[in-house]
Amino acid sequence: MTAATELRAEQDRGRKVAQNREKWAQSRTYISAIVILFWCLAPAYWMVVTAFRDVGYTYDTSILPTHVTLDNFKTAFDTSFGNHFGQALLNSLFIGTVVTLVSLVIGVFAAYALARLNFKFKYLVLGFILGASMFPGVALITPLFQLFTNIGWMGTYQALIIPNISFVLPLTVYTMTSFFREMPWELEESARVDGCTQGQAFRKVIMPLAAPAIFTTAILAFISSWNEFLIASQLSSDATQPVTVAIASFAGAQPNQIPYTAIMAAGTIVTIPLVILVLVFQRKIVAGLTAGAVK
Amino acid sequence: MATEVGPTSVKAPASGGAPIHHAPKGVGEDNRIATQGRWAAWLLAPTIVALSVVIVYPIITAIVMSFQKDAGVDASGFFVEGGPAGFSNYVNWIFQQCPAPGGGTVDCPPGTLGAQFWSATGTTFFFTIVTVTLETVLGFWMAVIMARAFRGRSLVRAAVLVPWAIPTAVTAKLWLFIFAFEGIGNKLFNTSVLWTGSEWPARWAVIIADVWKTTPFMALLILAGLQMIPAEVYEAAKVDGASAWQRFRMITLPLVKPALMVAILFRTLDALRMFDLPYILTGGANNTTTLSILVINQIRQGFNAAAALSTITFIIIFLVAFIFVRFLGANVVEQQTGAGKGKK
């Protein structure tokens, strides 16, 4: 009797200790989560707050929005100080779209072959494509700079699009390869058994299944092209420069004063669509990003 | 696409994709591989051709250029003729020699590009080692937190994508603003440092900005690796009385190692070509010039010397990748294909 009570008390104590430990672990997790949230979001928040702050209060350090204004967004698009932000947005959009489309159209075939077919030199080809994606941009820029100078392509769109493909295409191929490998290809067989032709099986069964993968790859490709700076900073002109170059060389009314509020406004405009896109397709994007590293 | 692919080629092997050498090797097998090989060649051709045009051709041109002398006028007004240069461009970079008036070479005067090769190499490796180490440690920690079950986990997972989605050029300007003399950085730390004004603050500014921007990528790669570990393994270890530290060291680390090595390899190669961030944040001043920045600065002073330097950069990155794959067991291709492990 007493032994049983003691045992129960012992168990209770044990459970309490375990519960306490659990609680403590849980609260530590929450504290860590808050630190991560702060670390990731605070600088981005500061960009947005500054973008909406009156230029006279650029260095105001109050955490909440103060002196709220939309003037900075007007300044960002103002061309009177030699900035071409509006044009640059269109340029980036154009370059990014062309690069993404070309890479997808070319890359989808390669990805299909790498995911679905057995052939010699498969690993060599994979190694070549992965190697290409790790390639330093500066190793391309010198010969391209000379070549494009010689053939009069400096500052043209094609001079920006072609080198960009060299970064985006390998990324496209290996992201799509890992997506394709995961697809239920048996369904294609079943569709054929049910009387579909090869073409129908592909269009009606495989395409709808592959669409999300291709779309995710497109987003990743577009982001990578949108963020490119090295090549564009050397090969673009005022008329063709993308947003990254426009923001990096953003000039203000006074030559010695960096117009931070306008730059933050420009940065916000460039970033917000991407952030929304990424958050909406979060799961797929993460799967695409990590596709090459695990599995 | 399917209409181009012959019916024989798309059929999965009867054994469900088992390695070829396990299957009985008959005439049909050989035929099928030959057919698939032909189709593969056609499907891969556009990619191979495109990459050859945009990568292989420039590389070969760069190597050819690097063995040519730059024509032009040197610092003291002496005319230098072009022509074959042998290895002199490479030798000049490595021994930091500049053409001297009247032929021959002298030590490059301090401050010229030619005198910066070793400092740029040192800076590049310093940035690489420090940022990749910080990103690995922080990324691991973030991944472990994000792998736990708690309310708001999806919020955290979404938040880490924000720094990743911001273009590097914008990141650089944002941190330049944070690190401005009157900026929020000095205010928060209660310091009055001219961050971009001297060597170590400038270097730390670049490091902090880079770590902020790329740790999420690292964390997500490691998280993906962590999620591959079955929960039962941990349960079993717990039953056997393994402590949290033991579980981490004996289960988590070895099982996540392949994914971790690939993540570190990707980040290392990326950091070795670092350009945007220091170029915009500090302009390469105060010993923050990386090899990539040095190449860009050299281009307008002489293509051929720049080509030699970019080739050296390429070789350095290639060697580091080789060391990773050969000695540290970062098998990217195997990870990619899942081959050889019988996974799936």
XYZ file of C-alpha atoms in Angstrom:
639
model
C 0.000 0.000 0.000
C 2.551 2.560 1.080
C 4.915 1.210 -1.487
C 2.308 1.746 -4.181
C 1.656 5.358 -3.056
C 5.347 6.031 -3.017
C 5.664 4.608 -6.473
C 2.853 6.803 -7.713
C 4.402 9.871 -6.096
C 7.686 8.967 -7.724
C 5.964 8.658 -11.110
C 4.207 11.986 -10.617
C 7.481 13.656 -9.792
C 9.060 12.101 -12.863
C 6.200 13.262 -15.044
C 6.413 16.768 -13.653
C 10.140 16.941 -14.310
C 9.539 15.692 -17.830
C 6.739 18.212 -18.327
C 8.870 21.027 -17.043
C 11.700 20.012 -19.285
C 9.281 19.861 -22.202
C 7.966 23.329 -21.383
C 11.455 24.714 -21.063
C 12.467 23.175 -24.420
C 9.340 24.587 -26.010
C 9.961 28.106 -24.741
C 13.587 27.920 -25.860
C 12.319 26.999 -29.326
C 10.038 30.031 -29.301
C 12.830 32.350 -28.210
C 15.038 31.001 -31.011
C 12.200 31.393 -33.492
C 11.738 35.026 -32.476
C 15.477 35.681 -32.844
C 15.408 34.148 -36.343
C 12.350 36.182 -37.304
C 13.974 39.374 -36.061
C 17.295 38.678 -37.772
C 15.653 37.903 -41.118
C 12.944 40.527 -41.147
C 14.339 43.556 -39.279
C 16.693 44.771 -42.069
C 13.963 44.271 -44.677
C 11.518 46.117 -42.448
C 14.002 48.956 -42.113
C 14.201 49.246 -45.897
C 10.435 49.601 -46.184
C 10.173 52.054 -43.275
C 12.925 54.221 -44.756
C 11.271 54.090 -48.169
C 8.203 55.782 -46.698
C 10.138 58.329 -44.613
C 10.553 61.975 -45.556
C 13.981 62.644 -47.042
C 14.654 65.301 -44.406
C 14.442 62.588 -41.737
C 16.582 60.000 -43.531
C 18.552 59.172 -40.405
C 15.588 59.135 -38.045
C 16.089 56.008 -35.977
C 12.641 55.606 -34.453
C 11.520 52.073 -35.050
C 7.950 52.869 -36.077
C 7.170 54.686 -39.337
C 7.496 58.453 -38.903
C 7.154 61.344 -41.340
C 5.385 59.050 -43.766
C 5.396 60.169 -47.389
C 5.225 58.733 -50.889
C 7.674 61.305 -52.294
C 10.572 58.835 -52.339
C 8.768 56.671 -54.855
C 8.355 59.713 -57.079
C 12.051 60.549 -56.629
C 12.979 56.972 -57.537
C 11.325 57.340 -60.953
C 12.610 60.891 -61.457
C 15.080 61.025 -64.349
C 16.448 64.524 -63.752
C 19.537 63.319 -61.848
C 20.503 60.825 -64.521
C 18.658 57.861 -63.026
C 16.653 55.574 -65.280
C 14.845 53.474 -62.750
C 11.572 53.176 -64.670
C 13.393 52.133 -67.820
C 15.553 49.768 -65.767
C 12.467 48.014 -64.384
C 11.245 47.379 -67.930
C 14.736 46.228 -68.957
C 14.965 43.755 -66.085
C 11.493 42.480 -66.855
C 12.364 42.030 -70.517
C 15.780 40.433 -69.914
C 14.413 38.182 -67.170
C 11.495 37.010 -69.319
C 13.621 36.215 -72.353
C 16.296 34.446 -70.295
C 13.681 32.422 -68.414
C 11.794 31.386 -71.542
C 14.907 30.422 -73.486
C 16.344 28.477 -70.538
C 13.079 26.645 -69.930
C 12.522 25.708 -73.549
C 16.068 24.432 -73.971
C 16.403 23.015 -70.471
C 13.184 21.010 -70.353
C 14.486 18.564 -72.987
C 17.772 18.074 -71.185
C 15.997 17.600 -67.859
C 13.693 14.994 -69.391
C 16.660 13.088 -70.805
C 18.581 13.227 -67.533
C 15.598 12.172 -65.447
C 14.083 9.518 -67.677
C 16.611 7.978 -70.022
C 19.527 5.645 -69.500
C 22.556 6.506 -71.554
C 26.310 6.569 -71.486
C 28.076 9.675 -70.181
C 25.046 10.648 -68.083
C 27.257 11.516 -65.136
C 29.650 13.408 -67.339
C 26.789 15.521 -68.666
C 25.404 16.091 -65.152
C 28.862 17.038 -63.923
C 29.289 19.430 -66.830
C 25.967 21.140 -66.113
C 26.590 21.361 -62.369
C 30.086 22.663 -63.037
C 28.630 25.282 -65.346
C 26.314 26.508 -62.609
C 29.259 27.007 -60.254
C 31.208 28.917 -62.850
C 32.635 32.309 -61.844
C 31.118 35.149 -63.844
C 34.406 37.017 -64.032
C 35.911 34.227 -66.103
C 33.360 35.027 -68.806
C 33.349 38.774 -68.608
C 36.813 39.508 -70.016
C 36.451 37.687 -73.341
C 32.832 38.822 -73.673
C 33.812 42.418 -73.006
C 36.361 42.284 -75.822
C 34.114 40.301 -78.159
C 31.110 42.576 -77.680
C 33.294 45.672 -78.087
C 34.606 44.294 -81.373
C 31.215 43.423 -82.845
C 29.507 46.542 -81.517
C 27.206 44.758 -79.072
C 28.191 46.739 -75.989
C 25.109 48.028 -74.221
C 22.675 45.946 -76.264
C 20.051 43.622 -74.831
C 21.567 40.534 -76.432
C 24.887 41.304 -74.730
C 23.069 40.999 -71.399
C 20.776 38.116 -72.288
C 23.350 35.676 -73.680
C 25.721 35.619 -70.664
C 22.713 35.448 -68.345
C 21.633 32.225 -70.024
C 24.944 30.697 -68.992
C 24.002 31.200 -65.322
C 20.314 30.406 -65.556
C 20.286 27.420 -67.910
C 22.301 25.038 -65.657
C 20.121 26.004 -62.693
C 17.015 25.344 -64.768
C 18.244 21.950 -65.946
C 19.170 20.552 -62.580
C 16.134 21.895 -60.764
C 13.821 20.433 -63.384
C 15.754 17.158 -63.479
C 15.104 16.552 -59.800
C 11.460 17.558 -60.148
C 10.989 15.243 -63.126
C 12.601 12.349 -61.313
C 9.892 12.552 -58.664
C 6.984 12.513 -61.058
C 4.711 9.476 -61.306
C 5.650 8.404 -64.811
C 3.694 5.153 -64.395
C 0.615 7.264 -65.097
C 1.848 7.784 -68.611
C 1.945 4.028 -69.094
C -1.528 3.649 -67.626
C -2.919 6.319 -69.912
C -1.494 4.459 -72.862
C -3.021 1.215 -71.660
C -6.353 3.059 -71.463
C -6.015 3.927 -75.123
C -4.268 7.298 -75.199
C -1.685 7.862 -77.866
C 1.822 8.777 -76.759
C 1.114 12.432 -77.507
C -2.204 12.436 -75.668
C -0.662 10.716 -72.668
C 1.946 13.418 -72.522
C -0.430 16.345 -73.039
C -3.274 15.182 -70.834
C -1.456 13.373 -68.053
C 2.168 14.402 -67.848
C 1.901 18.092 -68.749
C -0.612 18.998 -66.005
C 1.554 17.132 -63.487
C 4.734 18.780 -64.701
C 3.240 22.276 -64.848
C 3.889 23.187 -61.191
C 7.487 21.967 -61.474
C 8.063 23.982 -64.618
C 6.400 27.023 -63.096
C 8.570 26.822 -59.963
C 11.670 26.445 -62.072
C 10.567 29.494 -64.037
C 10.295 31.540 -60.841
C 13.754 30.468 -59.703
C 15.202 31.203 -63.136
C 13.548 34.609 -63.253
C 14.783 35.547 -59.768
C 18.299 34.511 -60.640
C 18.236 36.622 -63.789
C 16.558 39.539 -62.005
C 19.347 39.561 -59.389
C 22.256 39.447 -61.831
C 24.653 42.346 -61.391
C 28.230 41.486 -62.403
C 27.732 41.088 -66.159
C 25.164 43.869 -66.395
C 27.364 46.349 -64.523
C 30.021 45.998 -67.233
C 28.088 45.357 -70.439
C 24.952 47.516 -70.137
C 24.348 51.121 -71.127
C 22.024 53.715 -69.576
C 19.311 52.586 -71.963
C 19.564 48.850 -71.270
C 20.716 48.668 -67.647
C 18.707 46.386 -65.360
C 17.391 47.446 -61.938
C 20.332 46.039 -59.995
C 22.726 48.333 -61.859
C 20.321 51.276 -61.639
C 20.048 50.885 -57.874
C 23.783 50.402 -57.380
C 24.557 53.631 -59.233
C 21.600 55.659 -58.003
C 22.527 59.337 -57.853
C 20.932 62.139 -55.888
C 20.716 65.897 -56.224
C 23.958 66.433 -54.289
C 26.872 64.426 -55.644
C 28.245 63.663 -52.172
C 24.987 62.680 -50.607
C 23.612 59.219 -51.186
C 19.821 59.533 -51.629
C 19.073 56.672 -49.257
C 15.323 57.175 -48.972
C 14.865 57.083 -52.750
C 17.165 54.049 -53.018
C 15.179 52.246 -50.332
C 11.978 53.108 -52.225
C 13.497 51.683 -55.405
C 14.683 48.646 -53.451
C 11.193 48.138 -52.050
C 9.651 48.291 -55.530
C 12.174 45.754 -56.823
C 11.806 43.427 -53.856
C 8.115 43.368 -52.931
C 6.876 41.489 -56.032
C 9.609 38.888 -55.554
C 8.867 38.474 -51.864
C 5.139 38.051 -52.552
C 5.840 35.547 -55.321
C 8.217 33.608 -53.100
C 5.859 33.563 -50.123
C 2.886 32.436 -52.215
C 4.839 29.568 -53.765
C 6.931 28.989 -50.658
C 6.721 25.197 -50.517
C 7.483 24.662 -54.166
C 10.307 27.212 -54.113
C 11.983 25.543 -51.163
C 11.629 22.177 -52.871
C 13.201 23.620 -56.002
C 16.005 25.352 -54.128
C 17.005 22.261 -52.229
C 16.364 19.864 -55.092
C 19.994 19.407 -55.993
C 21.300 18.899 -52.493
C 19.245 16.072 -51.051
C 17.425 12.951 -52.222
C 8.020 16.354 -76.761
C 6.594 12.882 -76.392
C 5.871 12.596 -80.070
C 9.572 12.872 -80.691
C 10.379 10.174 -78.207
C 10.056 6.696 -79.606
C 7.804 4.366 -77.662
C 10.667 2.095 -76.742
C 12.642 4.824 -75.079
C 10.130 6.031 -72.532
C 9.256 2.629 -71.162
C 10.868 2.261 -67.793
C 13.106 -0.777 -67.430
C 11.092 -3.817 -66.404
C 13.063 -3.974 -63.182
C 11.824 -0.529 -62.174
C 14.919 1.477 -62.935
C 17.449 -0.849 -61.361
C 21.067 -0.346 -62.336
C 21.771 -1.809 -65.716
C 24.433 -4.235 -64.622
C 21.951 -6.013 -62.381
C 19.627 -6.756 -65.250
C 20.301 -9.701 -67.520
C 22.192 -8.268 -70.401
C 20.619 -9.415 -73.620
C 20.518 -8.058 -77.118
C 17.266 -6.227 -76.354
C 18.862 -4.450 -73.420
C 21.736 -3.198 -75.553
C 19.314 -2.045 -78.204
C 17.191 -0.183 -75.742
C 20.166 1.631 -74.258
C 21.354 2.512 -77.736
C 17.912 3.918 -78.623
C 17.725 5.838 -75.365
C 21.239 7.105 -75.965
C 20.235 8.478 -79.346
C 17.210 10.222 -77.910
C 19.242 11.538 -75.013
C 21.768 12.980 -77.430
C 19.029 14.842 -79.311
C 17.354 16.103 -76.167
C 20.621 17.210 -74.580
C 22.022 18.798 -77.716
C 20.366 22.227 -77.331
C 21.612 22.580 -73.743
C 25.116 21.373 -74.549
C 25.338 23.643 -77.581
C 24.011 26.645 -75.645
C 26.408 26.090 -72.751
C 29.280 25.588 -75.161
C 28.534 28.904 -76.826
C 28.070 30.913 -73.629
C 30.664 29.206 -71.410
C 33.151 26.980 -73.213
C 33.827 29.410 -76.047
C 34.515 32.399 -73.738
C 36.769 30.243 -71.548
C 38.899 29.153 -74.465
C 39.042 32.733 -75.727
C 40.080 33.916 -72.267
C 42.873 31.355 -72.100
C 44.107 32.353 -75.560
C 43.945 36.027 -74.593
C 45.846 35.429 -71.377
C 48.925 34.454 -73.391
C 48.878 37.740 -75.313
C 50.526 40.987 -74.278
C 48.361 44.032 -73.791
C 49.256 46.759 -76.254
C 49.195 50.272 -74.896
C 51.071 52.830 -72.921
C 52.436 51.894 -69.520
C 52.422 54.086 -66.444
C 55.574 55.974 -67.404
C 54.464 56.711 -70.960
C 56.470 53.910 -72.521
C 54.715 52.197 -75.405
C 54.210 48.487 -74.903
C 53.581 46.403 -77.984
C 51.151 43.514 -78.116
C 52.032 40.018 -79.276
C 52.649 36.659 -77.703
C 53.359 36.927 -74.020
C 54.058 33.370 -72.941
C 53.290 33.025 -69.269
C 54.318 36.596 -68.504
C 50.777 37.762 -67.673
C 50.463 34.983 -65.102
C 53.971 35.520 -63.747
C 53.302 39.253 -63.454
C 50.205 38.686 -61.360
C 51.725 36.057 -59.116
C 54.988 37.926 -58.494
C 53.204 41.290 -58.609
C 55.465 42.576 -61.381
C 54.674 45.474 -63.709
C 56.318 46.296 -67.045
C 59.226 48.670 -66.508
C 60.200 51.484 -68.855
C 62.808 50.159 -71.274
C 61.736 46.524 -70.964
C 61.886 44.068 -68.123
C 59.705 44.273 -65.061
C 59.770 45.893 -61.647
C 57.744 45.393 -58.513
C 54.375 47.008 -59.010
C 54.106 50.275 -57.081
C 51.758 50.001 -54.099
C 48.221 51.010 -54.941
C 48.289 49.799 -58.537
C 46.185 46.817 -59.507
C 49.267 44.700 -60.152
C 50.293 45.011 -56.510
C 46.981 43.701 -55.216
C 46.954 40.063 -56.338
C 47.926 38.453 -53.064
C 45.929 40.823 -50.898
C 42.866 40.195 -53.100
C 43.439 36.432 -52.862
C 43.799 36.729 -49.094
C 40.649 38.843 -48.833
C 38.689 36.412 -50.998
C 39.693 33.427 -48.874
C 39.158 35.357 -45.655
C 35.619 36.287 -46.697
C 34.955 32.752 -47.887
C 36.153 31.030 -44.732
C 34.478 33.434 -42.310
C 31.143 33.733 -44.127
C 30.798 30.027 -44.915
C 31.682 29.074 -41.329
C 29.194 31.542 -39.865
C 26.537 30.545 -42.372
C 27.028 26.857 -41.662
C 26.783 27.270 -37.894
C 23.872 29.728 -38.005
C 22.192 27.810 -40.817
C 22.425 24.573 -38.858
C 20.930 26.217 -35.814
C 18.083 27.723 -37.860
C 17.449 24.393 -39.564
C 17.264 22.554 -36.226
C 14.750 25.108 -34.938
C 12.689 24.989 -38.123
C 12.617 21.183 -38.016
C 10.897 21.265 -34.608
C 7.145 21.228 -34.322
C 5.795 24.477 -32.879
C 3.070 26.933 -33.692
C 4.258 29.582 -36.141
C 6.803 27.290 -37.724
C 5.513 28.045 -41.210
C 5.891 31.754 -40.435
C 9.574 31.243 -39.640
C 10.061 29.135 -42.742
C 8.506 31.893 -44.827
C 10.513 34.634 -43.120
C 13.880 33.067 -43.929
C 13.021 33.349 -47.610
C 12.819 37.141 -47.393
C 16.585 37.892 -47.273
C 17.126 35.292 -49.970
C 14.578 36.949 -52.285
C 16.085 40.434 -52.013
C 18.537 41.091 -54.872
C 22.167 41.348 -53.725
C 22.490 44.860 -55.142
C 19.584 45.986 -52.964
C 21.014 44.090 -49.971
C 24.308 45.946 -50.396
C 22.588 49.358 -50.478
C 20.393 48.427 -47.526
C 23.375 47.460 -45.367
C 25.286 50.514 -46.569
C 22.412 52.534 -45.152
C 22.281 50.514 -41.934
C 26.036 50.967 -41.536
C 25.984 54.668 -42.445
C 27.648 56.836 -39.825
C 24.322 58.191 -38.600
C 22.543 54.933 -39.426
C 20.622 52.490 -37.268
C 23.607 50.134 -36.909
C 25.665 52.587 -34.884
C 22.588 53.618 -32.954
C 21.681 50.057 -31.962
C 25.177 49.091 -30.893
C 25.694 52.515 -29.365
C 28.885 52.937 -31.349
C 30.135 55.623 -33.693
C 32.091 53.595 -36.211
C 32.752 54.755 -39.742
C 31.907 51.271 -41.026
C 33.067 51.652 -44.595
C 35.960 53.911 -43.644
C 38.596 51.490 -42.418
C 39.711 47.933 -42.959
C 38.122 45.796 -40.251
C 34.751 47.535 -39.938
C 34.449 47.465 -43.736
C 35.263 43.751 -43.802
C 32.763 43.014 -41.058
C 30.116 45.052 -42.833
C 30.562 42.856 -45.916
C 30.567 39.680 -43.813
C 27.437 40.607 -41.853
C 25.548 41.573 -45.002
C 26.585 38.355 -46.742
C 25.689 36.190 -43.766
C 22.293 37.870 -43.546
C 21.609 37.317 -47.209
C 22.743 33.709 -47.608
C 22.259 31.952 -44.263
C 18.611 31.213 -45.195
C 19.721 29.287 -48.269
C 22.096 27.254 -46.121
C 19.402 26.699 -43.478
C 16.914 25.441 -46.064
C 19.415 23.015 -47.582
C 20.294 21.649 -44.140
C 16.608 21.519 -43.170
C 15.897 19.447 -46.264
C 18.668 17.101 -45.138
C 17.300 16.910 -41.601
C 13.850 16.028 -42.858
C 15.257 12.981 -44.618
C 16.142 11.435 -41.250
C 13.320 9.138 -40.113
C 11.877 10.012 -36.698
C 12.018 6.356 -35.614
C 15.797 6.518 -35.508
C 15.567 9.218 -32.840
C 12.859 7.328 -30.971
C 15.014 4.218 -30.934
C 18.013 6.177 -29.689
C 15.891 7.786 -26.972
C 14.684 4.378 -25.819
C 18.289 3.248 -25.698
C 18.984 6.211 -23.432
C 21.047 8.407 -25.733
C 21.368 12.001 -24.557
C 20.411 14.926 -26.752
C 24.064 15.623 -27.483
C 24.715 11.965 -28.337
C 21.696 11.907 -30.632
C 22.977 15.005 -32.388
C 26.524 13.693 -32.749
C 25.791 10.067 -33.580
C 22.601 10.410 -35.635
C 21.973 13.920 -36.915
C 25.500 14.820 -37.980
C 26.408 11.649 -39.890
C 23.010 11.396 -41.566
C 22.851 15.033 -42.576
C 26.487 15.108 -43.664
C 25.953 14.448 -47.395
C 23.435 17.299 -47.698
C 25.604 19.501 -45.483
C 28.731 18.915 -47.553
C 26.927 19.813 -50.757
C 25.515 22.962 -49.132
C 28.988 23.967 -47.939
C 30.469 23.243 -51.361
C 27.834 25.372 -53.121
C 28.316 28.233 -50.690
C 32.114 28.046 -50.809
C 32.244 28.218 -54.579
C 29.728 31.037 -54.488
C 31.711 32.965 -51.875
C 34.967 32.571 -53.816
C 33.440 34.542 -56.692
C 31.930 37.186 -54.405
C 31.528 40.452 -56.252
C 28.245 42.395 -55.913
C 28.277 42.903 -52.179
C 31.787 44.343 -51.604
C 31.694 46.161 -54.958
C 28.577 48.133 -54.004
C 29.055 48.242 -50.236
C 32.690 49.341 -50.043
C 33.780 49.684 -53.663
C 36.655 47.363 -52.796
C 38.239 50.015 -50.593
C 40.031 49.220 -47.334
C 41.188 45.766 -48.288
C 37.807 44.437 -49.324
C 38.861 43.909 -52.958
C 38.103 40.324 -53.912
C 39.605 38.569 -56.921
C 36.429 39.209 -58.921
C 36.606 42.944 -58.201
C 40.282 42.992 -59.200
C 39.433 41.364 -62.547
C 36.694 43.928 -63.205
C 39.014 46.814 -62.334
C 41.686 45.387 -64.616
C 39.427 44.942 -67.681
C 39.574 48.578 -68.708
C 43.358 48.668 -68.237
C 44.098 45.649 -70.397
C 41.962 42.727 -71.531
C 44.748 40.204 -71.684
C 46.070 40.716 -68.169
C 42.446 40.592 -66.966
C 41.974 37.336 -68.865
C 45.027 35.866 -67.123
C 43.673 36.923 -63.728
C 40.200 35.551 -64.441
C 41.801 32.279 -65.510
C 43.742 32.170 -62.239
C 40.479 32.806 -60.356
C 38.803 30.019 -62.290
C 41.667 27.622 -61.518
C 41.527 28.498 -57.798
C 37.781 27.827 -57.687
C 38.217 24.617 -59.657
C 40.929 23.405 -57.249
C 38.778 24.139 -54.218
C 35.863 22.251 -55.799
C 38.197 19.367 -56.606
C 39.480 19.203 -53.023
C 35.907 19.205 -51.711
C 34.753 16.433 -53.989
C 37.911 14.338 -53.776
C 38.863 14.598 -50.105
C 35.839 15.802 -48.209
C 33.347 13.550 -49.928
C 30.967 16.148 -51.256
C 29.516 14.045 -54.019
C 27.305 16.444 -55.881
C 26.539 14.288 -58.875
C 25.709 11.289 -56.723
C 23.500 13.455 -54.516
C 21.886 14.767 -57.657
C 21.106 11.424 -59.172
C 20.653 9.355 -56.064
C 22.721 6.739 -57.860
C 24.955 4.188 -56.278
C 23.125 4.266 -52.976
C 20.050 2.357 -54.037
C 17.925 5.151 -52.589
C 14.274 5.300 -53.509
